[in-house]
GROMACS .gro file of C-alpha atoms in nm:
model
  222
    1MET     CA    1  -4.751  -4.664  -5.330
    2ILE     CA    2  -4.663  -4.294  -5.292
    3ARG     CA    3  -4.753  -4.090  -5.590
    4LYS     CA    4  -4.473  -3.901  -5.767
    5PRO     CA    5  -4.586  -3.543  -5.676
    6LEU     CA    6  -4.608  -3.636  -5.308
    7ALA     CA    7  -4.268  -3.807  -5.318
    8ASN     CA    8  -4.113  -3.500  -5.476
    9LEU     CA    9  -4.266  -3.279  -5.205
   10LEU     CA   10  -4.123  -3.494  -4.923
   11LEU     CA   11  -3.779  -3.496  -5.087
   12ALA     CA   12  -3.780  -3.117  -5.123
   13THR     CA   13  -3.882  -3.072  -4.759
   14ALA     CA   14  -3.603  -3.301  -4.636
   15SER     CA   15  -3.346  -3.119  -4.849
   16ALA     CA   16  -3.454  -2.777  -4.719
   17THR     CA   17  -3.436  -2.897  -4.357
   18ALA     CA   18  -3.085  -3.034  -4.410
   19LEU     CA   19  -2.978  -2.705  -4.568
   20ILE     CA   20  -3.107  -2.505  -4.269
   21PHE     CA   21  -2.914  -2.720  -4.017
   22THR     CA   22  -2.598  -2.709  -4.228
   23SER     CA   23  -2.614  -2.327  -4.259
   24ALA     CA   24  -2.671  -2.283  -3.885
   25ALA     CA   25  -2.375  -2.504  -3.801
   26ALA     CA   26  -2.151  -2.315  -4.043
   27ALA     CA   27  -2.259  -1.979  -3.900
   28GLN     CA   28  -2.189  -2.097  -3.547
   29ALA     CA   29  -1.843  -2.218  -3.649
   30ASP     CA   30  -1.763  -1.875  -3.798
   31GLU     CA   31  -1.851  -1.686  -3.477
   32PRO     CA   32  -1.542  -1.546  -3.299
   33THR     CA   33  -1.443  -1.692  -2.965
   34PRO     CA   34  -1.542  -1.451  -2.684
   35GLU     CA   35  -1.242  -1.262  -2.544
   36PRO     CA   36  -1.152  -1.351  -2.183
   37SER     CA   37  -1.229  -1.104  -1.907
   38VAL     CA   38  -1.013  -0.792  -1.897
   39THR     CA   39  -0.857  -0.878  -1.566
   40ALA     CA   40  -0.835  -1.203  -1.377
   41PRO     CA   41  -1.038  -1.229  -1.055
   42PRO     CA   42  -0.855  -1.255  -0.723
   43ALA     CA   43  -0.729  -1.606  -0.651
   44ALA     CA   44  -0.949  -1.621  -0.342
   45GLU     CA   45  -1.228  -1.425  -0.184
   46GLU     CA   46  -1.000  -1.316   0.100
   47PRO     CA   47  -0.637  -1.201   0.054
   48VAL     CA   48  -0.384  -1.461   0.164
   49ASN     CA   49  -0.180  -1.214   0.370
   50PRO     CA   50  -0.389  -0.905   0.442
   51VAL     CA   51  -0.181  -0.611   0.563
   52ILE     CA   52  -0.250  -0.518   0.924
   53ALA     CA   53  -0.169  -0.155   1.001
   54GLU     CA   54  -0.167   0.069   1.306
   55TYR     CA   55  -0.411   0.357   1.281
   56ASP     CA   56  -0.545   0.590   1.548
   57GLY     CA   57  -0.426   0.364   1.829
   58ARG     CA   58  -0.578   0.044   1.688
   59LYS     CA   59  -0.504  -0.229   1.435
   60ILE     CA   60  -0.689  -0.225   1.102
   61ASN     CA   61  -0.703  -0.468   0.812
   62LEU     CA   62  -0.619  -0.267   0.500
   63ALA     CA   63  -0.756  -0.538   0.272
   64GLU     CA   64  -1.098  -0.479   0.426
   65SER     CA   65  -1.092  -0.102   0.482
   66TRP     CA   66  -0.861   0.192   0.548
   67GLU     CA   67  -1.125   0.315   0.795
   68GLY     CA   68  -1.091   0.678   0.699
   69ALA     CA   69  -0.710   0.697   0.689
   70ASP     CA   70  -0.570   0.942   0.434
   71SER     CA   71  -0.236   0.765   0.382
   72CYS     CA   72  -0.029   0.467   0.496
   73THR     CA   73   0.349   0.410   0.513
   74GLU     CA   74   0.554   0.092   0.500
   75LEU     CA   75   0.827   0.150   0.761
   76PRO     CA   76   1.181   0.004   0.786
   77ASN     CA   77   1.089  -0.202   1.094
   78GLY     CA   78   0.828  -0.390   0.892
   79GLU     CA   79   0.529  -0.216   1.046
   80VAL     CA   80   0.268  -0.022   0.851
   81HIS     CA   81   0.128   0.299   0.998
   82CYS     CA   82  -0.170   0.495   0.867
   83TYR     CA   83  -0.250   0.862   0.922
   84ASP     CA   84  -0.513   1.133   0.894
   85SER     CA   85  -0.275   1.396   0.753
   86ASP     CA   86   0.058   1.441   0.573
   87GLU     CA   87   0.196   1.626   0.876
   88GLU     CA   88   0.123   1.328   1.097
   89ALA     CA   89   0.291   1.093   0.851
   90LEU     CA   90   0.606   1.304   0.830
   91ALA     CA   91   0.626   1.330   1.210
   92ASP     CA   92   0.616   0.952   1.261
   93PRO     CA   93   0.923   0.869   1.475
   94GLU     CA   94   0.967   0.540   1.284
   95LEU     CA   95   1.021   0.725   0.956
   96PRO     CA   96   1.394   0.741   0.862
   97ALA     CA   97   1.540   1.073   0.980
   98GLU     CA   98   1.718   1.134   0.648
   99SER     CA   99   1.397   1.087   0.452
  100ARG     CA  100   1.222   1.336   0.679
  101LYS     CA  101   1.509   1.584   0.644
  102GLU     CA  102   1.514   1.566   0.263
  103THR     CA  103   1.135   1.596   0.246
  104LEU     CA  104   1.128   1.906   0.464
  105LYS     CA  105   1.409   2.060   0.260
  106ALA     CA  106   1.218   2.004  -0.065
  107ALA     CA  107   0.900   2.146   0.084
  108SER     CA  108   1.074   2.464   0.201
  109ALA     CA  109   1.229   2.519  -0.144
  110ARG     CA  110   0.884   2.531  -0.307
  111SER     CA  111   1.033   2.477  -0.651
  112ALA     CA  112   0.847   2.363  -0.960
  113SER     CA  113   1.015   2.025  -0.927
  114ALA     CA  114   0.899   1.973  -0.568
  115PRO     CA  115   0.731   1.635  -0.502
  116PRO     CA  116   0.350   1.619  -0.483
  117ARG     CA  117   0.165   1.640  -0.155
  118GLY     CA  118   0.250   1.374   0.098
  119CYS     CA  119   0.531   1.209  -0.099
  120VAL     CA  120   0.832   1.132   0.120
  121ALA     CA  121   1.190   1.107  -0.005
  122ASP     CA  122   1.310   0.754  -0.088
  123TYR     CA  123   0.954   0.618  -0.100
  124TRP     CA  124   0.747   0.504  -0.394
  125CYS     CA  125   0.429   0.708  -0.353
  126LEU     CA  126   0.119   0.538  -0.492
  127TYR     CA  127  -0.188   0.760  -0.534
  128MET     CA  128  -0.529   0.610  -0.589
  129ASP     CA  129  -0.642   0.897  -0.814
  130THR     CA  130  -0.479   1.058  -1.116
  131GLY     CA  131  -0.301   1.390  -1.063
  132TYR     CA  132  -0.156   1.269  -0.730
  133GLY     CA  133  -0.492   1.270  -0.557
  134GLY     CA  134  -0.688   1.034  -0.336
  135ARG     CA  135  -0.551   0.793  -0.079
  136LEU     CA  136  -0.172   0.758  -0.067
  137LEU     CA  137   0.037   0.448  -0.006
  138ARG     CA  138   0.413   0.486   0.056
  139LEU     CA  139   0.623   0.178  -0.022
  140SER     CA  140   0.992   0.126   0.036
  141SER     CA  141   1.100  -0.235   0.094
  142ASP     CA  142   1.217  -0.453  -0.192
  143GLY     CA  143   0.976  -0.707  -0.339
  144LYS     CA  144   0.628  -0.763  -0.480
  145LYS     CA  145   0.327  -0.603  -0.315
  146ASP     CA  146  -0.008  -0.764  -0.385
  147LEU     CA  147  -0.229  -0.457  -0.384
  148ASN     CA  148  -0.530  -0.672  -0.302
  149GLU     CA  149  -0.372  -0.725   0.041
  150TRP     CA  150  -0.327  -0.348   0.079
  151GLY     CA  151  -0.683  -0.264  -0.021
  152CYS     CA  152  -0.567  -0.094  -0.344
  153ARG     CA  153  -0.621  -0.352  -0.618
  154ASP     CA  154  -0.728  -0.194  -0.950
  155ASN     CA  155  -0.724   0.153  -0.792
  156LEU     CA  156  -0.382   0.298  -0.881
  157GLY     CA  157  -0.403   0.628  -1.069
  158SER     CA  158  -0.059   0.793  -1.037
  159VAL     CA  159   0.290   0.728  -0.898
  160PHE     CA  160   0.576   0.952  -0.787
  161TYR     CA  161   0.922   0.857  -0.664
  162TRP     CA  162   1.213   1.078  -0.575
  163VAL     CA  163   1.544   0.995  -0.410
  164GLY     CA  164   1.712   1.168  -0.121
  165ARG     CA  165   1.988   0.913  -0.077
  166TRP     CA  166   2.093   0.754  -0.407
  167ALA     CA  167   2.338   0.513  -0.245
  168LEU     CA  168   2.052   0.337  -0.066
  169ASN     CA  169   1.758   0.394  -0.296
  170TYR     CA  170   1.851   0.320  -0.654
  171GLY     CA  171   1.652   0.073  -0.866
  172ASN     CA  172   1.309   0.091  -1.026
  173ALA     CA  173   0.961  -0.061  -1.001
  174LYS     CA  174   0.739  -0.291  -1.204
  175ILE     CA  175   0.361  -0.299  -1.230
  176THR     CA  176   0.154  -0.603  -1.330
  177ASP     CA  177  -0.206  -0.652  -1.435
  178TYR     CA  178  -0.315  -1.015  -1.410
  179ARG     CA  179  -0.513  -1.134  -1.713
  180SER     CA  180  -0.736  -1.436  -1.766
  181TRP     CA  181  -0.592  -1.723  -1.970
  182PRO     CA  182  -0.505  -1.737  -2.258
  183VAL     CA  183  -0.425  -1.365  -2.250
  184GLU     CA  184  -0.080  -1.297  -2.099
  185ASP     CA  185  -0.037  -1.075  -1.794
  186ARG     CA  186   0.042  -0.712  -1.875
  187VAL     CA  187   0.371  -0.580  -1.732
  188ARG     CA  188   0.549  -0.244  -1.740
  189GLU     CA  189   0.858  -0.099  -1.570
  190LEU     CA  190   0.855   0.238  -1.395
  191ASN     CA  191   1.194   0.408  -1.405
  192ALA     CA  192   1.339   0.620  -1.126
  193PRO     CA  193   1.299   0.901  -1.056
  194ALA     CA  194   0.932   0.848  -1.138
  195ASP     CA  195   0.678   1.114  -1.230
  196TYR     CA  196   0.366   0.938  -1.358
  197ARG     CA  197   0.095   1.196  -1.298
  198ASN     CA  198  -0.183   1.023  -1.485
  199PHE     CA  199  -0.201   0.649  -1.548
  200GLY     CA  200  -0.479   0.733  -1.793
  201ASN     CA  201  -0.200   0.858  -2.022
  202LEU     CA  202   0.021   0.555  -1.963
  203ALA     CA  203  -0.006   0.325  -2.268
  204TYR     CA  204  -0.135  -0.025  -2.195
  205PRO     CA  205  -0.015  -0.323  -2.405
  206GLY     CA  206  -0.275  -0.400  -2.669
  207GLY     CA  207  -0.452  -0.065  -2.633
  208GLY     CA  208  -0.607   0.144  -2.358
  209ASN     CA  209  -0.427   0.272  -2.048
  210TRP     CA  210  -0.307   0.162  -1.705
  211ASN     CA  211  -0.553   0.361  -1.492
  212ASN     CA  212  -0.715   0.140  -1.226
  213LYS     CA  213  -0.558  -0.181  -1.361
  214VAL     CA  214  -0.256  -0.255  -1.138
  215ASP     CA  215  -0.268  -0.576  -0.932
  216ILE     CA  216   0.099  -0.607  -0.830
  217PHE     CA  217   0.345  -0.328  -0.751
  218GLU     CA  218   0.704  -0.449  -0.726
  219VAL     CA  219   0.982  -0.237  -0.574
  220ARG     CA  220   1.319  -0.344  -0.714
  221ARG     CA  221   1.627  -0.229  -0.523
  222ASN     CA  222   1.876  -0.378  -0.766
   0.00000   0.00000   0.00000
């Protein structure tokens, strides 16, 4: 037969243990659910359709490396050419003659509204650094561009777009940052003409900015 003092001690110990487990469970239930990652990882290790460009007399895979190229241009014939200088890019015989003409005219005017270095008329000019610096990608054709396939995912810092021929080059663009579920993708339109010098100053939905967050760049010739 257990004496009364000992029975009371065992009962108190059991009650204290139950209280500890109940408190721990309640505290765990009150903890906030961790927020998903800021940006969703690529769907696969390798891009589905890596962009193959012509550079310095050879073919290069932009998704893997630009191999020292300073800029690349998406041309009307569907090819992509990369260059070591802006002069070389502007002299490309596959570049539309009217775009070259308007670009040279703007450069000779040297006005305050002149486009930044390397930006060609009628092309969306994507710079990897803010302030129109770093590597430059010139896009023209309508549709979505997966920047992972161009070797530029999460690297976009500024965008400029100016029109030499309005009849052919109206429309706007849209940028997308893929987010992990359950957070919705972030989307923003870029109106034409575009002068977005610093994506660090471009407000991002929910707070922050767009610098180095763009996954998809969509040219919309509507």
